[in-house]
mmCIF file of C-alpha atoms in Angstrom:
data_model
loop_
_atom_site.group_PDB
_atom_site.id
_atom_site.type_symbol
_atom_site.label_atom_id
_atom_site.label_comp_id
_atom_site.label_asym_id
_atom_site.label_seq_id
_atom_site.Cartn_x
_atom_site.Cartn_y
_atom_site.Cartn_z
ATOM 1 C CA UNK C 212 27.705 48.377 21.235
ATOM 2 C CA UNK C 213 30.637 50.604 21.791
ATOM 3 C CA UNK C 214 32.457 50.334 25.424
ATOM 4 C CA UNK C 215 33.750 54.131 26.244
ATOM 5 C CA UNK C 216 35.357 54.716 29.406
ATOM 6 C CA UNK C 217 32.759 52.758 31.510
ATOM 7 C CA UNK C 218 32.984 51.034 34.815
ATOM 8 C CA UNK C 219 33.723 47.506 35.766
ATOM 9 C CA UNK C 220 30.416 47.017 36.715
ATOM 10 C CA UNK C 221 28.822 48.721 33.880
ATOM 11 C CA UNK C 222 31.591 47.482 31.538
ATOM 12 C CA UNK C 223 30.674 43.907 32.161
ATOM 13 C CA UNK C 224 26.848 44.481 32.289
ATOM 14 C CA UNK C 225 27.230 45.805 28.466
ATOM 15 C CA UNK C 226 29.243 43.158 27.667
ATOM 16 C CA UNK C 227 26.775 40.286 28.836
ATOM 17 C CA UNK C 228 23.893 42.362 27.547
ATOM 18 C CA UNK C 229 25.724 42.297 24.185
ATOM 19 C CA UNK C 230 25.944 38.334 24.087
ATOM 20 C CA UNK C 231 22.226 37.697 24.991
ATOM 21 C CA UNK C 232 21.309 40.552 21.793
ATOM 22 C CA UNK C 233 23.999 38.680 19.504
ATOM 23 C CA UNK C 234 25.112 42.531 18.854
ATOM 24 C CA UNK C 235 28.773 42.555 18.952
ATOM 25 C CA UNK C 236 30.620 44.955 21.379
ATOM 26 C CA UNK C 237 33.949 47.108 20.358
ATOM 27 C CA UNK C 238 35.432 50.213 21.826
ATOM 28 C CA UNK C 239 38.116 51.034 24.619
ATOM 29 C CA UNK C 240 39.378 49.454 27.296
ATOM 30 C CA UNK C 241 38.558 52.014 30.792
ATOM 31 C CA UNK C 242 41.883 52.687 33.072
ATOM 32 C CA UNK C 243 40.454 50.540 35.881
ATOM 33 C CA UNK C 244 40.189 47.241 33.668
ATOM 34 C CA UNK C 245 42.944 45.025 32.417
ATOM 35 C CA UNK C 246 43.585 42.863 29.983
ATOM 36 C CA UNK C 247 42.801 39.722 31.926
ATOM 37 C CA UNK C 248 39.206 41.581 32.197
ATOM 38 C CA UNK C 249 39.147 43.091 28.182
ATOM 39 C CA UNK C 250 40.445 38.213 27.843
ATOM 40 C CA UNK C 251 37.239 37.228 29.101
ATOM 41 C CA UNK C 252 34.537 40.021 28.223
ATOM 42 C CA UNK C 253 34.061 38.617 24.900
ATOM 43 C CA UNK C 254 34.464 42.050 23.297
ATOM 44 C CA UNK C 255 34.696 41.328 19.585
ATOM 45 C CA UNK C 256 37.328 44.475 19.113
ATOM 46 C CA UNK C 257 38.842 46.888 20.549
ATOM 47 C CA UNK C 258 39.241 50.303 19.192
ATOM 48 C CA UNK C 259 43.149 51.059 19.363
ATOM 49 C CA UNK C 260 46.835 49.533 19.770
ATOM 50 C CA UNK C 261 47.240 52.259 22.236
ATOM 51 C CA UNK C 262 44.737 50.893 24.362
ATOM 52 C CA UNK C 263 46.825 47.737 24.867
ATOM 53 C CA UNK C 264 50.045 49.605 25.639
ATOM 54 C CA UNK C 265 47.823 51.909 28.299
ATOM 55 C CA UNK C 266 46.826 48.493 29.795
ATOM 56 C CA UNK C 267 50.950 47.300 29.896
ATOM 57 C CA UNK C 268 51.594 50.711 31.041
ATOM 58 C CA UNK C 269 49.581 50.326 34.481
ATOM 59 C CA UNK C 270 50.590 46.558 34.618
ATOM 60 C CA UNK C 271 54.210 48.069 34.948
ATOM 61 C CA UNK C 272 53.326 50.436 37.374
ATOM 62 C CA UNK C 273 53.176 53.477 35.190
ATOM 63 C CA UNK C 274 55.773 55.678 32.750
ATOM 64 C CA UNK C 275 57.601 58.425 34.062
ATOM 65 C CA UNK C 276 60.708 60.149 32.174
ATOM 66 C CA UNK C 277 63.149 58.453 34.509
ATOM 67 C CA UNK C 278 62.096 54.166 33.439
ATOM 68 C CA UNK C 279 61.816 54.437 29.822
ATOM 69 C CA UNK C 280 63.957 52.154 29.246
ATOM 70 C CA UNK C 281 62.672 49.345 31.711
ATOM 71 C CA UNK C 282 59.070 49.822 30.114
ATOM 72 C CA UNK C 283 60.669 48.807 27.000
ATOM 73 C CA UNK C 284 61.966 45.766 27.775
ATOM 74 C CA UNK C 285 58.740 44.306 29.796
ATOM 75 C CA UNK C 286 57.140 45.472 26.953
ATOM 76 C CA UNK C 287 58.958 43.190 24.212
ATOM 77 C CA UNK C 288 59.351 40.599 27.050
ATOM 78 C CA UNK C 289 55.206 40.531 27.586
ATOM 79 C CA UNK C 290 54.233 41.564 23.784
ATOM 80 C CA UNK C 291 53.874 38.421 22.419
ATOM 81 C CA UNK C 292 51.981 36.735 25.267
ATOM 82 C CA UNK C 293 49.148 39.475 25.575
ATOM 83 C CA UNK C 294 49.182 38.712 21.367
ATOM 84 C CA UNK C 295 48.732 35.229 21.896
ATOM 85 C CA UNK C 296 45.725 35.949 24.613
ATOM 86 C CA UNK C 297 43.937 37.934 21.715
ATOM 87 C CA UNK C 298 44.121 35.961 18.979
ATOM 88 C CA UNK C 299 43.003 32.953 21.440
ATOM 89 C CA UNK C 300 40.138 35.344 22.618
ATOM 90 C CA UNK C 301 39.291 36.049 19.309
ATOM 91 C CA UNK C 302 39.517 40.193 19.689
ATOM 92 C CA UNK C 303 39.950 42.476 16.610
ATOM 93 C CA UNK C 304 42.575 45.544 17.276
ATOM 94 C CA UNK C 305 41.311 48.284 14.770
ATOM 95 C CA UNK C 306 45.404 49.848 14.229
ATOM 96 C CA UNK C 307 44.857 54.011 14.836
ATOM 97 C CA UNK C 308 49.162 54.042 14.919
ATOM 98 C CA UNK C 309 49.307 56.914 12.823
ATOM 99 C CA UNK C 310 47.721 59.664 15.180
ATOM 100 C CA UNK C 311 49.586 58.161 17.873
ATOM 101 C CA UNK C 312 52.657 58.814 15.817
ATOM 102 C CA UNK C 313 51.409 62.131 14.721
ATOM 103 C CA UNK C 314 51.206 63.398 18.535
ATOM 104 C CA UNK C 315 54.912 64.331 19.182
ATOM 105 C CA UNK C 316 54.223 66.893 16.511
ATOM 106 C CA UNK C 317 51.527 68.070 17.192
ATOM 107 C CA UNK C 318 52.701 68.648 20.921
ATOM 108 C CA UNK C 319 55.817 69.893 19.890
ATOM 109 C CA UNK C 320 55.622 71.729 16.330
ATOM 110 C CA UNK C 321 51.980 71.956 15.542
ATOM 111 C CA UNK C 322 52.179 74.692 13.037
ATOM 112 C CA UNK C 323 55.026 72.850 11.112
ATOM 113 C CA UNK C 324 52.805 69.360 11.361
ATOM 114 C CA UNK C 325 49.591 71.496 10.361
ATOM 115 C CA UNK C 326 51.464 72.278 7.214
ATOM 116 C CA UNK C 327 52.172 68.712 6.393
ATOM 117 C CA UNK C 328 48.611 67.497 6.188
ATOM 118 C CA UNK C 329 45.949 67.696 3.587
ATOM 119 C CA UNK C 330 43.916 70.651 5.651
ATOM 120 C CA UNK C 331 42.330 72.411 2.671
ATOM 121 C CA UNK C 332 40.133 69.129 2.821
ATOM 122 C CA UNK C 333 39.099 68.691 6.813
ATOM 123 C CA UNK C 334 35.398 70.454 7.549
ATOM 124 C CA UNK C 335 35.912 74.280 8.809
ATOM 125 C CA UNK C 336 33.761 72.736 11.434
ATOM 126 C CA UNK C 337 35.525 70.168 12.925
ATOM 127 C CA UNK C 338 38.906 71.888 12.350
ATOM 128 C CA UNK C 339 38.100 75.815 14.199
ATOM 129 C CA UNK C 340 37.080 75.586 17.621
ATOM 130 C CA UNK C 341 32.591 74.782 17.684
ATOM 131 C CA UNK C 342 30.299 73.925 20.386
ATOM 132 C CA UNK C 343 30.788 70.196 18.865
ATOM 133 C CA UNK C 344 34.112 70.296 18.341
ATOM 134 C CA UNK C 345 37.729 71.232 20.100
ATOM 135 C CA UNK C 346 39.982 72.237 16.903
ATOM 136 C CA UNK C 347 42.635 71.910 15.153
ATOM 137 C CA UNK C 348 44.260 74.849 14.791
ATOM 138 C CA UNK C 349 47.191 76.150 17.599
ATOM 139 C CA UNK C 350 45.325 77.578 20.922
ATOM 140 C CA UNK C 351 42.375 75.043 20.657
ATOM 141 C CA UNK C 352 44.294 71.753 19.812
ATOM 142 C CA UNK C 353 43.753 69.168 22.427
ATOM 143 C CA UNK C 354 47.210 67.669 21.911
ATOM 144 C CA UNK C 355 49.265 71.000 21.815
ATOM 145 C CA UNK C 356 51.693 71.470 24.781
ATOM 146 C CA UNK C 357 51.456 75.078 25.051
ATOM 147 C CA UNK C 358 51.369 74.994 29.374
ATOM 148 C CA UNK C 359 55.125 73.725 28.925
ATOM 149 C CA UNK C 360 56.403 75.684 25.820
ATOM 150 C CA UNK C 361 58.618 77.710 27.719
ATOM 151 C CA UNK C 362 60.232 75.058 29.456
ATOM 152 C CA UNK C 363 63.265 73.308 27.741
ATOM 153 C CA UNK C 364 63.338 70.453 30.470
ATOM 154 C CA UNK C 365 59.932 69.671 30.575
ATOM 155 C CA UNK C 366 59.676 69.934 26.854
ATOM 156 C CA UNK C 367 62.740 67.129 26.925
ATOM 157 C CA UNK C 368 61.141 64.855 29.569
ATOM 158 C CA UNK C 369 57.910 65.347 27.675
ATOM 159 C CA UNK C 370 59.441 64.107 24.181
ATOM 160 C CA UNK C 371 61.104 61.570 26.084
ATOM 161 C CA UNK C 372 58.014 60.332 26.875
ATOM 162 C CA UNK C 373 56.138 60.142 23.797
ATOM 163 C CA UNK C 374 58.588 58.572 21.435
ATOM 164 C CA UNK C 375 58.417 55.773 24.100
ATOM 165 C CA UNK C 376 55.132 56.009 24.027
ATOM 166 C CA UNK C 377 55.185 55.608 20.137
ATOM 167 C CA UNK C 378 57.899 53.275 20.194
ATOM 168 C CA UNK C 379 55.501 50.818 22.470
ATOM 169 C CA UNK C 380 52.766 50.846 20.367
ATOM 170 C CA UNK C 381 55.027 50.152 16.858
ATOM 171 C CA UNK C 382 56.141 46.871 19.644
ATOM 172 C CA UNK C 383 52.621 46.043 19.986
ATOM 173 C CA UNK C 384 51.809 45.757 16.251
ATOM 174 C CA UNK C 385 54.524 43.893 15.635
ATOM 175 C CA UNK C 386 53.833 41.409 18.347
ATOM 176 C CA UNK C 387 50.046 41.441 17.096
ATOM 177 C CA UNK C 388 50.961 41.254 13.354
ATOM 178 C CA UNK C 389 53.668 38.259 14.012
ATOM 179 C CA UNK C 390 51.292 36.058 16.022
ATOM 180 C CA UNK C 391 48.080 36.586 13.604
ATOM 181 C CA UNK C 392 45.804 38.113 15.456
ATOM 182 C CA UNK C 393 43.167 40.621 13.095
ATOM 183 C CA UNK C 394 44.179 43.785 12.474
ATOM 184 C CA UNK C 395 41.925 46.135 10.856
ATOM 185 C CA UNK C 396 43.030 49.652 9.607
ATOM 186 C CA UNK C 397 41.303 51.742 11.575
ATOM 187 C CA UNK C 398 42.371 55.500 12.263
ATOM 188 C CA UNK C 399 40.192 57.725 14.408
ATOM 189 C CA UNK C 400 39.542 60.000 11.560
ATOM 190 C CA UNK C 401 38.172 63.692 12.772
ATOM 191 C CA UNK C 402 40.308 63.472 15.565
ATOM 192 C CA UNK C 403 42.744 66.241 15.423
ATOM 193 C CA UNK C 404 44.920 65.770 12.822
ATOM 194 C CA UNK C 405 43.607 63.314 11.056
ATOM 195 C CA UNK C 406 41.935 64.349 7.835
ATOM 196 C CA UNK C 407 39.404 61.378 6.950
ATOM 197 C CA UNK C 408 40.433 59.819 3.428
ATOM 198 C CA UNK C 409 43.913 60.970 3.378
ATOM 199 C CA UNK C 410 44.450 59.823 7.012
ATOM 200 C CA UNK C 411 44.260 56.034 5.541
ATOM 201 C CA UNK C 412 46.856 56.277 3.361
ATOM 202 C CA UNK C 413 48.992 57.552 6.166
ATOM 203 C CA UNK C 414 47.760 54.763 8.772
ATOM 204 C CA UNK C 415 49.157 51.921 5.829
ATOM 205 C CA UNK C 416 52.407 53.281 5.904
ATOM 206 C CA UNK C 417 52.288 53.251 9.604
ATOM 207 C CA UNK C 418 50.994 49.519 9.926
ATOM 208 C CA UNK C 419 54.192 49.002 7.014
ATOM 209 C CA UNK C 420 56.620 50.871 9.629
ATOM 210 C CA UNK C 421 55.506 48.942 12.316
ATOM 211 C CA UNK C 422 57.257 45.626 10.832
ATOM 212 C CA UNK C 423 53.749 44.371 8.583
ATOM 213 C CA UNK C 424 54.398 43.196 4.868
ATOM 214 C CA UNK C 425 52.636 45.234 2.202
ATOM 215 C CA UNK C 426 50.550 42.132 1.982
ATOM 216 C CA UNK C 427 49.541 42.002 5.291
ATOM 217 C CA UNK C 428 49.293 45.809 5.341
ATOM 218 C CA UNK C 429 46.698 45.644 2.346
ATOM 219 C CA UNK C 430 44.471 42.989 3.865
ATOM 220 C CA UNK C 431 44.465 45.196 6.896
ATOM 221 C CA UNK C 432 42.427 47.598 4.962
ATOM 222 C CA UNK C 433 40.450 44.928 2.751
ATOM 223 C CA UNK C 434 39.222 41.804 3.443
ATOM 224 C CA UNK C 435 40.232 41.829 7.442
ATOM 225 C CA UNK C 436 37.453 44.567 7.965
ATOM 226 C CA UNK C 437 35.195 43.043 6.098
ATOM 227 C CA UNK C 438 35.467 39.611 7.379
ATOM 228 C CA UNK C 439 34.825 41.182 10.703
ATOM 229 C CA UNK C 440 31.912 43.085 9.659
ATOM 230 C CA UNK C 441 30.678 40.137 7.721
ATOM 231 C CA UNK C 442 30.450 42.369 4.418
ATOM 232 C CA UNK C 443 30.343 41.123 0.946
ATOM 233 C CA UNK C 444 33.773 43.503 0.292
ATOM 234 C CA UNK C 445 37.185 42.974 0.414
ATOM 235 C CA UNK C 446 38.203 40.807 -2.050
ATOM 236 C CA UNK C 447 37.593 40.526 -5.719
ATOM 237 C CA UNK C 448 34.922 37.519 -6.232
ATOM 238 C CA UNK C 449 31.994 36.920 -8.104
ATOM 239 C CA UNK C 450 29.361 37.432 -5.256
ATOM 240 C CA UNK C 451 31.223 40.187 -3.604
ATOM 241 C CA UNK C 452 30.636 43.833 -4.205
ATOM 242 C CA UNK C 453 32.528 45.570 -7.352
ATOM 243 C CA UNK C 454 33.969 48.374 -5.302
ATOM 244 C CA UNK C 455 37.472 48.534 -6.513
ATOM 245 C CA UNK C 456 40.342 50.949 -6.530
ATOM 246 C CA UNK C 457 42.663 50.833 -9.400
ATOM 247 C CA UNK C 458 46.583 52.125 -8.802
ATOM 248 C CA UNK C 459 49.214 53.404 -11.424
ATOM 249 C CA UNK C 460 51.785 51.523 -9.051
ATOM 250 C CA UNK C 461 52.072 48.505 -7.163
ATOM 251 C CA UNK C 462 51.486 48.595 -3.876
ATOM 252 C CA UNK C 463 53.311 45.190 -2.673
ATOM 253 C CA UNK C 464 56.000 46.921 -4.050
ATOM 254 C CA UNK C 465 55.962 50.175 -2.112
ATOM 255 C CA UNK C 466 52.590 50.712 0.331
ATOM 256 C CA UNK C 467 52.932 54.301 -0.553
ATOM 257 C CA UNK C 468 51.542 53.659 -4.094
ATOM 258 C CA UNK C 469 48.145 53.031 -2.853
ATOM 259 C CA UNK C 470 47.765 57.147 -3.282
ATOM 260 C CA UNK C 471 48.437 56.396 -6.935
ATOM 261 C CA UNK C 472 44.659 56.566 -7.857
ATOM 262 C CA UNK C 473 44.051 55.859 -11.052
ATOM 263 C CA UNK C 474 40.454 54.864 -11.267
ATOM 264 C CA UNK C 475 37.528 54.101 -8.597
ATOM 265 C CA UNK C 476 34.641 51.821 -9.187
ATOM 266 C CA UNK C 477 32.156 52.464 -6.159
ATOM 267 C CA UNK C 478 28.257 51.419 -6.284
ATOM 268 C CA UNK C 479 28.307 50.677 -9.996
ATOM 269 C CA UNK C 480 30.154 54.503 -10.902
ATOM 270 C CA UNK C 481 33.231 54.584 -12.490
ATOM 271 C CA UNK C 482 34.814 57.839 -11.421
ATOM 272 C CA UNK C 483 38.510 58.695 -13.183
ATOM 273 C CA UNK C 484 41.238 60.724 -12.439
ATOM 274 C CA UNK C 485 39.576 63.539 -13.585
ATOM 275 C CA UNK C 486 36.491 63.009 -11.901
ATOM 276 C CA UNK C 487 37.769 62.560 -8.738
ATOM 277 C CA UNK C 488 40.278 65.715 -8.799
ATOM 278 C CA UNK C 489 36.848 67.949 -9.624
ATOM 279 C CA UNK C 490 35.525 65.946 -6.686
ATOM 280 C CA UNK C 491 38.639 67.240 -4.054
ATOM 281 C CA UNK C 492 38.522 70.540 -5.524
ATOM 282 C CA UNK C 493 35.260 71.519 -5.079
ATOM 283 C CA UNK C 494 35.902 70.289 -1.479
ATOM 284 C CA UNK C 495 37.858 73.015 -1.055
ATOM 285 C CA UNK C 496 35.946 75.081 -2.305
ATOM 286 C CA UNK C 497 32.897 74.535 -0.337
ATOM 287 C CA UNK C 498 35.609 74.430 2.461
ATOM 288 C CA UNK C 499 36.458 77.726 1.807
ATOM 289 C CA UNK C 500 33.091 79.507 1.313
ATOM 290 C CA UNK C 501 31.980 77.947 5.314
ATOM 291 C CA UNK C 502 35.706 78.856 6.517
ATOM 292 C CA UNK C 503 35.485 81.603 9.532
ATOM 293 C CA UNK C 504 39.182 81.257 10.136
ATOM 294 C CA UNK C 505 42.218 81.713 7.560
ATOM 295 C CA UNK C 506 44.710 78.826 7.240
ATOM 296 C CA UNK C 507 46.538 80.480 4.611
ATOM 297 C CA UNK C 508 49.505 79.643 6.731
ATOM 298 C CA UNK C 509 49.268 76.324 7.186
ATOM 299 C CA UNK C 510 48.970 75.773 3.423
ATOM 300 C CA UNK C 511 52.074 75.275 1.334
#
């Protein structure tokens, strides 16, 4: 069961409902409960990072432009304690650092940040404006800042704002991360920006920038998920599923060599290098043929 911006009432009704079914529950955490409430619902994990810095954020009283600063420090002074409660509770934080990262950019210099992700690749669908989806592209992105573009002081507070924002959340990890409590790689793919595959790699380097070891990074996006899910993946074992992915590089020596893709193994295939290159391209291509906007422009 997923929690999405419910109630208290209705919050903790799903929850108990969830016990008595044995069907675990995951999702957000709404703006009017805290994390004393998310402590005790027995939610098995909880969708973001962010949603545990939104929770700090209202404990402190909110952020403005003008107490950056003095978030920061009751953040790093609190971190560790609302780690400590989690891991205790037993609750799984699925990471999503990546597109919180990602948002100063895309607020700020969305064409430029448009440019620097794997687009050719994201469904014409999802990415131009639909009745089922919001876009990607500038005058439909949800994140853009366009009401304040002609503002340099606003723009300033606003930037202000979100690399606090972003620095809070790297905090969080950390805290999370140092004081073992399950993190799963996890990173809201289809939301804007955030091209599903591709988007992984990018959300390892985040967890890796946010103070994890490669190790720890790597397990993040392995055998933590699984263990939660109770899946027969994650780890190489006789008895466990022979879904591999084989790198030219090490990645405990550099987390950005897990895009060195050598060779997949996946439900008994063996798919190469060439294999899976005829596999990306003709996602473009089908891309392409279902496109009803050009983003020639965004394409290097």
């Amino acid at each position: 069961m997923k929690a999405y911006n419910l109630n208290r009432e209705v919050y903790f009704a799903v929850a108990d409902e969830s016990k008595k079914q044995n069907i675990p529950m995951i999702g957000h955490l709404a703006s009017e409960l805290s994390l004393e409430d998310l402590y005790h619902s027995g939610q098995s994990q909880l969708a973001h990072v962010e949603e545990i810095t939104k929770a700090t954020i209202r404990d402190f009283g909110g952020l403005g432009y003008d107490n950056t600063e003095e978030y920061i420090t009751y953040l790093r002074k609190n971190a560790n304690g609302i780690a400590i409660k989690l891991k205790e509770n037993n609750i799984t934080i699925s990471s999503t650092i990546w597109l919180m990262e990602s948002l100063p950019k895309q607020k700020f210099d969305l064409h430029n940040f448009l440019k620097s992700i794997e687009l050719p690749y994201q469904n014409p669908g999802i990415l131009e404006r639909s009745k089922i989806a919001k876009g990607w592209l500038p005058g439909n992105n949800n994140y853009e800042n366009s009401d304040i573009k002609n503002d340099p002081d606003k723009i300033k507070k606003s930037q202000l704002f979100w690399k606090t924002y972003v620095q809070a959340i790297h905090i969080m990890t950390k805290a999370l991360a140092d004081n073992q409590v399950t993190i799963i790689a996890g990173t809201d793919s289809n939301t804007a920006g955030v091209v599903a595959g591709f988007s992984l790699h990018d959300e390892l380097e985040s967890l890796s920038k946010s103070g994890l070891s490669t190790t720890q990074v790597l397990q993040a996006a392995t055998l933590a998920p699984a263990k939660w899910m109770q899946s027969d993946a994650g780890k190489i074992e006789v008895g466990y599923r022979a879904d591999l992915v084989l790198l030219e590089k090490n990645p405990i020596e550099d987390i950005r060599n897990t895009k060195s893709i050598h060779t997949i193994i996946t439900n008994g295939r063996l798919l190469g290098r060439k294999e899976l290159d005829k596999i990306l391209q003709s996602i473009k291509e089908v891309n392409n043929k279902s496109r009803k906007k050009s983003i020639d422009k965004f394409v290097n």
